[in-house]
C-alpha cells in the first residue's frame, strides 16, 4: 500500500514543513490527542491504527527520502528541516521518535473523548508530534467512521431480527455485504474501509479488505462471498433467453446447501419473480438444494423488496415463525444492493415488518453509502495539541474560538478512563488508569491485536448497548 507516497516525510500537509521554526524557544515536548467532536453518531468504533503503524511507521525514513523531500519542499516554497530529519535517520534508525497511546481497537467510545494521544520522545524534535497529524488522523478517521457506520447498521438490523426472527443471532453476520470496492477513491480506501466493515460483518466483495485483515491483523479469512451474477452475465443471453441465463446460474452453482445470487431486474423484476423463478425455473431451483438469492437492483428499495418477497412467497411458499412473521421457503432469499444506506436499511426492514414478513428474508449490499459517503466532518475528527513542555515545565495548550464553541479543545495531558459512569476523558494527573495505552514507540509496535479480538470488543459493545436499550438506559 506504499504506492508513490512511500516517503513518510511527504505524507503530510505543506505547511507542516515550516512548523519546526514556529514553536516557542526551549520547547522540548508536545503532546496531542485525537477525538471525535460529535457528529452523526453518539459514539465511535475505534479501528485502523495498527494497519497504519505496520504499513508506515515501521518502515524507516532513509537518506534518499530526506534528499527527495528537501528538493521537493524547498522547490515548493517551504523551509526544510534537514538537520532534524537527518537526526531521525542517524540516531533513530529512520523511525519517528514518538509515542502513540490509544484505546484498544474495537472499543466503542462516546464522542468528545480522546482515543489517541501522541508525544515526541526526543526533546530536540518536538515538532514531530504534529508533523504526523495529517497521516495519522487520516488513518484513524476514515476506518473508524466506516466501522461506526457499519456498527450502526448492525444495530438496526439486529433490532428487526430480534423482533421478527426466531434466530436473530445466527442471521446477523451476513446481513450486510460490502459492495463498495469500485466506488471508493483508492485501493487503500477499499482496504481500510472494507476491513472496518468486517469488524461487524462477515460478508464482502472487497478483496482488498480480506488482504488487509490478513496482512495487518493476522486474520486467516475475515470475509466471505458467494457466486453472483451481474447484469452483463444475464443480458448477454438476450431478453428472450432470460430464463436460460438464470437456469445457467443454477446449473453452474446450485449445489445443496450453497447460495447463489442472481440479479433479476435487467428487464422486469416482477415478471422474473412471478413467471421465471416462480414457474419456469421453480422445479430446477427446488431440485438443486441451493438457495437462490434474488437481487433487485432498481426502484424504491422498500417497495420493491416487499413486492419481490410477496411474489416469491406466492411461488415457493411461506412459513409463519414463532414470532408471527412469514419466512420464505429456504430455497429463496432476497438481497437489496441498490440505493442502500443506513436510512434505507431501516426503511426496508420497517416495510417488511409491516407486511408481517421476517427480516430473515433479506440481506443488504452497501457500496458508496458504506465506504465513500463519509468524510472527516461526519464525526468531526480532529487532532489537537493539548500540552507543551518548555524548559522542563509543562503548560496547557488549547483553542477556544469565540465563533465556534464546539471547537474548544482539551487542555493538558489526557487520560481515557472507564468506570461506573462510563467512558470519560480526564486530566492524566487525575487518572489511576489510562485506557489509551502505548501502542507505538520509537519504531516498535508495543501492543498488537488480532482481528478476532477487535471483533470481540465490538460485539461486546453491541451487547452492552442492547442491554442498555432494553433497560431504557439509552435511547434507541
Tab-separated table of N, CA and C in Angstrom, residues 134-271:
chain	number	residue	atom	x	y	z
A	134	UNK	N	-1.354	14.771	9.774
A	134	UNK	CA	-2.087	14.523	8.534
A	134	UNK	C	-2.228	13.036	8.267
A	135	UNK	N	-1.114	12.319	8.311
A	135	UNK	CA	-1.140	10.884	8.024
A	135	UNK	C	-1.883	10.116	9.103
A	136	UNK	N	-1.648	10.451	10.354
A	136	UNK	CA	-2.254	9.710	11.457
A	136	UNK	C	-3.755	9.944	11.531
A	137	UNK	N	-4.169	11.190	11.421
A	137	UNK	CA	-5.598	11.482	11.513
A	137	UNK	C	-6.368	10.812	10.387
A	138	UNK	N	-5.813	10.853	9.187
A	138	UNK	CA	-6.464	10.188	8.048
A	138	UNK	C	-6.581	8.686	8.294
A	139	UNK	N	-5.538	8.110	8.884
A	139	UNK	CA	-5.538	6.671	9.151
A	139	UNK	C	-6.536	6.282	10.230
A	140	UNK	N	-6.972	7.246	11.035
A	140	UNK	CA	-7.929	6.968	12.108
A	140	UNK	C	-9.354	7.322	11.711
A	141	UNK	N	-9.549	8.540	11.182
A	141	UNK	CA	-10.928	8.981	10.989
A	141	UNK	C	-11.656	8.125	9.965
A	142	UNK	N	-10.993	7.718	8.892
A	142	UNK	CA	-11.726	7.007	7.842
A	142	UNK	C	-12.157	5.606	8.284
A	143	UNK	N	-11.237	4.721	8.680
A	143	UNK	CA	-11.706	3.392	9.069
A	143	UNK	C	-12.588	3.410	10.311
A	144	UNK	N	-12.324	4.329	11.244
A	144	UNK	CA	-13.169	4.391	12.435
A	144	UNK	C	-14.573	4.856	12.083
A	145	UNK	N	-14.696	5.803	11.171
A	145	UNK	CA	-16.020	6.273	10.768
A	145	UNK	C	-16.781	5.183	10.016
A	146	UNK	N	-16.108	4.468	9.116
A	146	UNK	CA	-16.773	3.362	8.405
A	146	UNK	C	-17.168	2.268	9.391
A	147	UNK	N	-16.269	1.921	10.309
A	147	UNK	CA	-16.593	0.896	11.302
A	147	UNK	C	-17.797	1.305	12.139
A	148	UNK	N	-17.879	2.588	12.468
A	148	UNK	CA	-19.001	3.094	13.263
A	148	UNK	C	-20.294	3.042	12.475
A	149	UNK	N	-20.253	3.431	11.215
A	149	UNK	CA	-21.430	3.363	10.348
A	149	UNK	C	-21.914	1.920	10.207
A	150	UNK	N	-20.979	1.011	9.970
A	150	UNK	CA	-21.318	-0.406	9.853
A	150	UNK	C	-21.897	-0.929	11.167
A	151	UNK	N	-21.337	-0.518	12.286
A	151	UNK	CA	-21.840	-0.902	13.602
A	151	UNK	C	-23.279	-0.428	13.794
A	152	UNK	N	-23.558	0.803	13.374
A	152	UNK	CA	-24.921	1.321	13.484
A	152	UNK	C	-25.886	0.528	12.614
A	153	UNK	N	-25.437	0.140	11.417
A	153	UNK	CA	-26.274	-0.694	10.566
A	153	UNK	C	-26.559	-2.037	11.244
A	154	UNK	N	-25.565	-2.574	11.904
A	154	UNK	CA	-25.751	-3.842	12.614
A	154	UNK	C	-26.772	-3.692	13.731
A	155	UNK	N	-26.737	-2.570	14.419
A	155	UNK	CA	-27.713	-2.322	15.480
A	155	UNK	C	-29.138	-2.278	14.925
A	156	UNK	N	-29.302	-1.606	13.777
A	156	UNK	CA	-30.632	-1.510	13.168
A	156	UNK	C	-31.112	-2.889	12.730
A	157	UNK	N	-30.259	-3.620	12.023
A	157	UNK	CA	-30.652	-4.938	11.529
A	157	UNK	C	-30.956	-5.876	12.684
A	158	UNK	N	-30.101	-5.850	13.717
A	158	UNK	CA	-30.321	-6.733	14.855
A	158	UNK	C	-31.652	-6.420	15.546
A	159	UNK	N	-32.024	-5.150	15.599
A	159	UNK	CA	-33.283	-4.771	16.240
A	159	UNK	C	-34.469	-5.416	15.529
A	160	UNK	N	-34.432	-5.413	14.191
A	160	UNK	CA	-35.531	-6.028	13.440
A	160	UNK	C	-35.472	-7.551	13.484
A	161	UNK	N	-34.273	-8.111	13.513
A	161	UNK	CA	-34.168	-9.564	13.676
A	161	UNK	C	-34.708	-9.989	15.037
A	162	UNK	N	-34.390	-9.250	16.077
A	162	UNK	CA	-34.919	-9.570	17.404
A	162	UNK	C	-36.446	-9.552	17.406
A	163	UNK	N	-37.018	-8.675	16.608
A	163	UNK	CA	-38.474	-8.533	16.563
A	163	UNK	C	-39.137	-9.609	15.714
A	164	UNK	N	-38.486	-10.011	14.608
A	164	UNK	CA	-39.192	-10.824	13.599
A	164	UNK	C	-38.580	-12.183	13.317
A	165	UNK	N	-37.446	-12.524	13.933
A	165	UNK	CA	-36.752	-13.770	13.613
A	165	UNK	C	-36.710	-14.711	14.816
A	166	UNK	N	-36.767	-16.003	14.542
A	166	UNK	CA	-36.587	-16.998	15.602
A	166	UNK	C	-35.110	-17.208	15.943
A	167	UNK	N	-34.218	-16.761	15.068
A	167	UNK	CA	-32.780	-16.971	15.282
A	167	UNK	C	-32.012	-15.707	14.922
A	168	UNK	N	-32.206	-14.631	15.680
A	168	UNK	CA	-31.566	-13.357	15.310
A	168	UNK	C	-30.055	-13.397	15.345
A	169	UNK	N	-29.475	-14.060	16.327
A	169	UNK	CA	-28.023	-14.098	16.428
A	169	UNK	C	-27.373	-14.865	15.303
A	170	UNK	N	-28.009	-15.922	14.836
A	170	UNK	CA	-27.439	-16.726	13.764
A	170	UNK	C	-27.527	-16.081	12.402
A	171	UNK	N	-28.332	-15.059	12.269
A	171	UNK	CA	-28.565	-14.412	10.986
A	171	UNK	C	-27.627	-13.232	10.727
A	172	UNK	N	-27.222	-12.556	11.782
A	172	UNK	CA	-26.712	-11.196	11.651
A	172	UNK	C	-25.408	-11.078	10.872
A	173	UNK	N	-24.524	-12.071	10.945
A	173	UNK	CA	-23.176	-11.923	10.389
A	173	UNK	C	-23.109	-11.647	8.911
A	174	UNK	N	-24.128	-12.094	8.164
A	174	UNK	CA	-24.101	-11.934	6.707
A	174	UNK	C	-25.255	-11.070	6.200
A	175	UNK	N	-25.777	-10.226	7.051
A	175	UNK	CA	-26.916	-9.412	6.654
A	175	UNK	C	-26.524	-8.119	5.938
A	176	UNK	N	-25.269	-7.717	6.019
A	176	UNK	CA	-24.828	-6.526	5.285
A	176	UNK	C	-23.527	-6.854	4.569
A	177	UNK	N	-23.573	-6.835	3.251
A	177	UNK	CA	-22.446	-7.224	2.400
A	177	UNK	C	-21.820	-5.978	1.796
A	178	UNK	N	-20.509	-5.919	1.805
A	178	UNK	CA	-19.767	-4.765	1.281
A	178	UNK	C	-19.667	-4.862	-0.234
A	179	UNK	N	-20.327	-3.916	-0.917
A	179	UNK	CA	-20.275	-3.795	-2.378
A	179	UNK	C	-19.445	-2.586	-2.803
A	180	UNK	N	-18.610	-2.033	-1.917
A	180	UNK	CA	-18.086	-0.692	-2.127
A	180	UNK	C	-16.773	-0.533	-2.849
A	181	UNK	N	-16.096	-1.623	-3.239
A	181	UNK	CA	-14.724	-1.503	-3.744
A	181	UNK	C	-14.610	-0.565	-4.946
A	182	UNK	N	-15.540	-0.644	-5.875
A	182	UNK	CA	-15.421	0.165	-7.097
A	182	UNK	C	-15.819	1.620	-6.900
A	183	UNK	N	-16.428	1.921	-5.759
A	183	UNK	CA	-16.932	3.267	-5.556
A	183	UNK	C	-16.084	4.154	-4.684
A	184	UNK	N	-14.930	3.646	-4.242
A	184	UNK	CA	-14.082	4.461	-3.369
A	184	UNK	C	-12.974	5.129	-4.165
A	185	UNK	N	-12.263	6.010	-3.486
A	185	UNK	CA	-11.300	6.862	-4.176
A	185	UNK	C	-9.973	6.177	-4.450
A	186	UNK	N	-9.681	5.061	-3.769
A	186	UNK	CA	-8.388	4.421	-3.954
A	186	UNK	C	-8.435	2.985	-3.473
A	187	UNK	N	-7.436	2.216	-3.861
A	187	UNK	CA	-7.309	0.842	-3.386
A	187	UNK	C	-7.108	0.819	-1.880
A	188	UNK	N	-6.318	1.760	-1.347
A	188	UNK	CA	-6.100	1.790	0.096
A	188	UNK	C	-7.394	2.103	0.836
A	189	UNK	N	-8.215	2.976	0.289
A	189	UNK	CA	-9.512	3.241	0.911
A	189	UNK	C	-10.375	1.990	0.924
A	190	UNK	N	-10.368	1.241	-0.180
A	190	UNK	CA	-11.129	-0.006	-0.231
A	190	UNK	C	-10.644	-0.965	0.847
A	191	UNK	N	-9.328	-1.051	1.013
A	191	UNK	CA	-8.764	-1.946	2.015
A	191	UNK	C	-9.146	-1.514	3.432
A	192	UNK	N	-8.933	-0.238	3.755
A	192	UNK	CA	-9.205	0.248	5.105
A	192	UNK	C	-10.699	0.230	5.430
A	193	UNK	N	-11.499	0.780	4.531
A	193	UNK	CA	-12.936	0.800	4.772
A	193	UNK	C	-13.532	-0.593	4.755
A	194	UNK	N	-13.059	-1.438	3.837
A	194	UNK	CA	-13.556	-2.804	3.775
A	194	UNK	C	-13.234	-3.587	5.033
A	195	UNK	N	-12.008	-3.414	5.559
A	195	UNK	CA	-11.650	-4.057	6.828
A	195	UNK	C	-12.549	-3.551	7.951
A	196	UNK	N	-12.785	-2.249	7.967
A	196	UNK	CA	-13.590	-1.655	9.032
A	196	UNK	C	-14.992	-2.261	9.050
A	197	UNK	N	-15.566	-2.465	7.890
A	197	UNK	CA	-16.878	-3.112	7.817
A	197	UNK	C	-16.830	-4.536	8.363
A	198	UNK	N	-15.752	-5.246	8.073
A	198	UNK	CA	-15.637	-6.638	8.507
A	198	UNK	C	-15.456	-6.778	10.013
A	199	UNK	N	-15.209	-5.697	10.706
A	199	UNK	CA	-15.227	-5.758	12.165
A	199	UNK	C	-16.610	-6.178	12.656
A	200	UNK	N	-17.649	-5.800	11.906
A	200	UNK	CA	-19.031	-6.033	12.324
A	200	UNK	C	-19.734	-7.154	11.572
A	201	UNK	N	-19.344	-7.391	10.334
A	201	UNK	CA	-20.000	-8.391	9.499
A	201	UNK	C	-18.947	-9.291	8.848
A	202	UNK	N	-19.419	-10.341	8.170
A	202	UNK	CA	-18.507	-11.272	7.524
A	202	UNK	C	-18.671	-11.347	6.010
A	203	UNK	N	-19.589	-10.569	5.450
A	203	UNK	CA	-19.824	-10.609	4.015
A	203	UNK	C	-19.155	-9.457	3.300
A	204	UNK	N	-18.397	-9.763	2.241
A	204	UNK	CA	-17.730	-8.699	1.484
A	204	UNK	C	-17.402	-9.164	0.087
A	205	UNK	N	-17.424	-8.239	-0.847
A	205	UNK	CA	-16.861	-8.459	-2.175
A	205	UNK	C	-15.624	-7.593	-2.386
A	206	UNK	N	-15.133	-6.945	-1.335
A	206	UNK	CA	-13.946	-6.103	-1.414
A	206	UNK	C	-12.728	-6.949	-1.064
A	207	UNK	N	-12.074	-7.475	-2.091
A	207	UNK	CA	-10.960	-8.395	-1.885
A	207	UNK	C	-9.835	-7.725	-1.089
A	208	UNK	N	-9.601	-6.434	-1.342
A	208	UNK	CA	-8.550	-5.729	-0.617
A	208	UNK	C	-8.768	-5.785	0.890
A	209	UNK	N	-10.017	-5.864	1.320
A	209	UNK	CA	-10.310	-5.897	2.751
A	209	UNK	C	-9.798	-7.172	3.399
A	210	UNK	N	-9.983	-8.302	2.734
A	210	UNK	CA	-9.518	-9.559	3.336
A	210	UNK	C	-7.994	-9.663	3.262
A	211	UNK	N	-7.401	-9.028	2.239
A	211	UNK	CA	-5.939	-8.961	2.167
A	211	UNK	C	-5.412	-8.133	3.338
A	212	UNK	N	-6.024	-6.975	3.597
A	212	UNK	CA	-5.591	-6.113	4.681
A	212	UNK	C	-5.768	-6.760	6.040
A	213	UNK	N	-6.896	-7.418	6.253
A	213	UNK	CA	-7.147	-8.071	7.537
A	213	UNK	C	-6.134	-9.180	7.790
A	214	UNK	N	-5.731	-9.861	6.736
A	214	UNK	CA	-4.720	-10.912	6.874
A	214	UNK	C	-3.341	-10.302	7.142
A	215	UNK	N	-3.000	-9.254	6.399
A	215	UNK	CA	-1.667	-8.673	6.470
A	215	UNK	C	-1.430	-7.925	7.771
A	216	UNK	N	-2.421	-7.169	8.225
A	216	UNK	CA	-2.200	-6.276	9.354
A	216	UNK	C	-2.767	-6.781	10.681
A	217	UNK	N	-3.713	-7.738	10.603
A	217	UNK	CA	-4.355	-8.210	11.831
A	217	UNK	C	-4.351	-9.729	11.976
A	218	UNK	N	-3.661	-10.418	11.090
A	218	UNK	CA	-3.487	-11.851	11.232
A	218	UNK	C	-4.722	-12.685	11.015
A	219	UNK	N	-5.711	-12.172	10.299
A	219	UNK	CA	-6.944	-12.923	10.061
A	219	UNK	C	-6.753	-13.867	8.876
A	220	UNK	N	-6.898	-15.168	9.109
A	220	UNK	CA	-6.739	-16.132	8.021
A	220	UNK	C	-7.752	-15.862	6.917
A	221	UNK	N	-9.008	-15.641	7.271
A	221	UNK	CA	-10.042	-15.268	6.307
A	221	UNK	C	-11.126	-14.498	7.048
A	222	UNK	N	-11.132	-13.197	6.839
A	222	UNK	CA	-12.035	-12.319	7.592
A	222	UNK	C	-13.402	-12.167	6.951
A	223	UNK	N	-13.528	-12.470	5.651
A	223	UNK	CA	-14.798	-12.249	4.978
A	223	UNK	C	-15.051	-13.280	3.906
A	224	UNK	N	-16.319	-13.420	3.540
A	224	UNK	CA	-16.719	-14.445	2.591
A	224	UNK	C	-17.677	-13.874	1.556
A	225	UNK	N	-17.756	-14.567	0.415
A	225	UNK	CA	-18.665	-14.173	-0.636
A	225	UNK	C	-19.232	-15.433	-1.289
A	226	UNK	N	-20.091	-15.246	-2.287
A	226	UNK	CA	-20.724	-16.353	-2.999
A	226	UNK	C	-20.718	-16.047	-4.496
A	227	UNK	N	-20.882	-17.047	-5.346
A	227	UNK	CA	-21.047	-16.771	-6.778
A	227	UNK	C	-22.263	-15.875	-6.996
A	228	UNK	N	-22.132	-14.901	-7.854
A	228	UNK	CA	-23.208	-13.947	-8.078
A	228	UNK	C	-23.163	-13.446	-9.519
A	229	UNK	N	-24.325	-13.210	-10.073
A	229	UNK	CA	-24.433	-12.685	-11.437
A	229	UNK	C	-24.342	-11.171	-11.421
A	230	UNK	N	-23.880	-10.608	-12.530
A	230	UNK	CA	-24.023	-9.184	-12.772
A	230	UNK	C	-24.866	-9.018	-14.030
A	231	UNK	N	-25.230	-7.774	-14.332
A	231	UNK	CA	-26.118	-7.578	-15.472
A	231	UNK	C	-25.524	-8.090	-16.776
A	232	UNK	N	-24.212	-7.932	-16.944
A	232	UNK	CA	-23.623	-8.370	-18.215
A	232	UNK	C	-23.746	-9.876	-18.422
A	233	UNK	N	-23.661	-10.649	-17.325
A	233	UNK	CA	-23.740	-12.103	-17.475
A	233	UNK	C	-25.173	-12.577	-17.677
A	234	UNK	N	-26.125	-11.702	-17.402
A	234	UNK	CA	-27.534	-12.022	-17.670
A	234	UNK	C	-27.969	-11.480	-19.025
A	235	UNK	N	-27.697	-10.191	-19.272
A	235	UNK	CA	-28.180	-9.576	-20.518
A	235	UNK	C	-27.451	-10.084	-21.744
A	236	UNK	N	-26.263	-10.670	-21.581
A	236	UNK	CA	-25.553	-11.227	-22.739
A	236	UNK	C	-26.302	-12.401	-23.358
A	237	UNK	N	-27.228	-12.992	-22.631
A	237	UNK	CA	-28.045	-14.080	-23.171
A	237	UNK	C	-29.200	-13.528	-24.028
A	238	UNK	N	-29.490	-12.235	-23.908
A	238	UNK	CA	-30.617	-11.653	-24.622
A	238	UNK	C	-31.897	-11.757	-23.813
A	239	UNK	N	-32.801	-10.834	-24.052
A	239	UNK	CA	-34.046	-10.802	-23.274
A	239	UNK	C	-34.872	-12.059	-23.462
A	240	UNK	N	-34.888	-12.594	-24.685
A	240	UNK	CA	-35.701	-13.770	-24.948
A	240	UNK	C	-35.161	-15.029	-24.263
A	241	UNK	N	-33.905	-14.971	-23.824
A	241	UNK	CA	-33.313	-16.136	-23.151
A	241	UNK	C	-32.993	-15.820	-21.680
A	242	UNK	N	-33.758	-14.916	-21.098
A	242	UNK	CA	-33.528	-14.548	-19.704
A	242	UNK	C	-33.620	-15.764	-18.789
A	243	UNK	N	-34.614	-16.619	-19.023
A	243	UNK	CA	-34.757	-17.812	-18.187
A	243	UNK	C	-33.547	-18.733	-18.319
A	244	UNK	N	-32.981	-18.812	-19.522
A	244	UNK	CA	-31.788	-19.644	-19.715
A	244	UNK	C	-30.599	-19.095	-18.928
A	245	UNK	N	-30.499	-17.769	-18.873
A	245	UNK	CA	-29.411	-17.160	-18.105
A	245	UNK	C	-29.536	-17.520	-16.627
A	246	UNK	N	-30.744	-17.446	-16.104
A	246	UNK	CA	-30.962	-17.815	-14.706
A	246	UNK	C	-30.723	-19.305	-14.494
A	247	UNK	N	-31.227	-20.103	-15.432
A	247	UNK	CA	-31.041	-21.546	-15.326
A	247	UNK	C	-29.573	-21.936	-15.335
A	248	UNK	N	-28.786	-21.220	-16.118
A	248	UNK	CA	-27.345	-21.492	-16.150
A	248	UNK	C	-26.707	-21.251	-14.780
A	249	UNK	N	-27.172	-20.230	-14.063
A	249	UNK	CA	-26.655	-19.971	-12.725
A	249	UNK	C	-26.932	-21.152	-11.789
A	250	UNK	N	-28.109	-21.723	-11.912
A	250	UNK	CA	-28.442	-22.887	-11.091
A	250	UNK	C	-27.598	-24.084	-11.501
A	251	UNK	N	-27.445	-24.289	-12.817
A	251	UNK	CA	-26.629	-25.412	-13.295
A	251	UNK	C	-25.192	-25.308	-12.803
A	252	UNK	N	-24.649	-24.111	-12.842
A	252	UNK	CA	-23.233	-23.909	-12.501
A	252	UNK	C	-22.974	-23.913	-10.996
A	253	UNK	N	-23.866	-23.307	-10.248
A	253	UNK	CA	-23.561	-23.049	-8.836
A	253	UNK	C	-24.597	-23.600	-7.857
A	254	UNK	N	-25.668	-24.163	-8.355
A	254	UNK	CA	-26.762	-24.601	-7.493
A	254	UNK	C	-26.510	-25.951	-6.848
A	255	UNK	N	-25.720	-25.970	-5.817
A	255	UNK	CA	-25.396	-27.191	-5.088
A	255	UNK	C	-26.128	-27.198	-3.753
A	256	UNK	N	-26.432	-28.375	-3.223
A	256	UNK	CA	-27.134	-28.434	-1.932
A	256	UNK	C	-26.407	-27.652	-0.839
A	257	UNK	N	-27.156	-26.806	-0.154
A	257	UNK	CA	-26.602	-26.026	0.939
A	257	UNK	C	-25.855	-24.785	0.520
A	258	UNK	N	-25.690	-24.544	-0.767
A	258	UNK	CA	-24.951	-23.386	-1.262
A	258	UNK	C	-25.901	-22.241	-1.611
A	259	UNK	N	-25.327	-21.040	-1.661
A	259	UNK	CA	-26.082	-19.865	-2.066
A	259	UNK	C	-25.551	-19.351	-3.399
A	260	UNK	N	-26.444	-18.829	-4.216
A	260	UNK	CA	-26.064	-18.190	-5.465
A	260	UNK	C	-26.952	-16.965	-5.648
A	261	UNK	N	-26.342	-15.820	-5.901
A	261	UNK	CA	-27.090	-14.575	-6.044
A	261	UNK	C	-27.281	-14.260	-7.520
A	262	UNK	N	-28.503	-13.890	-7.882
A	262	UNK	CA	-28.821	-13.635	-9.291
A	262	UNK	C	-29.556	-12.304	-9.411
A	263	UNK	N	-28.901	-11.337	-10.040
A	263	UNK	CA	-29.566	-10.065	-10.303
A	263	UNK	C	-30.699	-10.321	-11.283
A	264	UNK	N	-31.891	-9.829	-10.967
A	264	UNK	CA	-33.076	-10.256	-11.707
A	264	UNK	C	-33.929	-9.102	-12.210
A	265	UNK	N	-33.370	-7.903	-12.248
A	265	UNK	CA	-34.164	-6.755	-12.682
A	265	UNK	C	-33.689	-6.193	-14.019
A	266	UNK	N	-32.960	-6.983	-14.801
A	266	UNK	CA	-32.442	-6.464	-16.074
A	266	UNK	C	-33.576	-5.968	-16.964
A	267	UNK	N	-34.753	-6.601	-16.828
A	267	UNK	CA	-35.901	-6.207	-17.660
A	267	UNK	C	-37.128	-5.919	-16.778
A	268	UNK	N	-37.643	-6.928	-16.136
A	268	UNK	CA	-38.855	-6.763	-15.328
A	268	UNK	C	-38.731	-7.667	-14.104
A	269	UNK	N	-38.373	-7.103	-12.977
A	269	UNK	CA	-38.136	-7.889	-11.771
A	269	UNK	C	-39.389	-8.646	-11.340
A	270	UNK	N	-40.543	-8.051	-11.540
A	270	UNK	CA	-41.774	-8.694	-11.086
A	270	UNK	C	-42.121	-9.891	-11.983
A	271	UNK	N	-41.930	-9.719	-13.278
A	271	UNK	CA	-42.122	-10.847	-14.203
A	271	UNK	C	-41.111	-11.947	-13.907
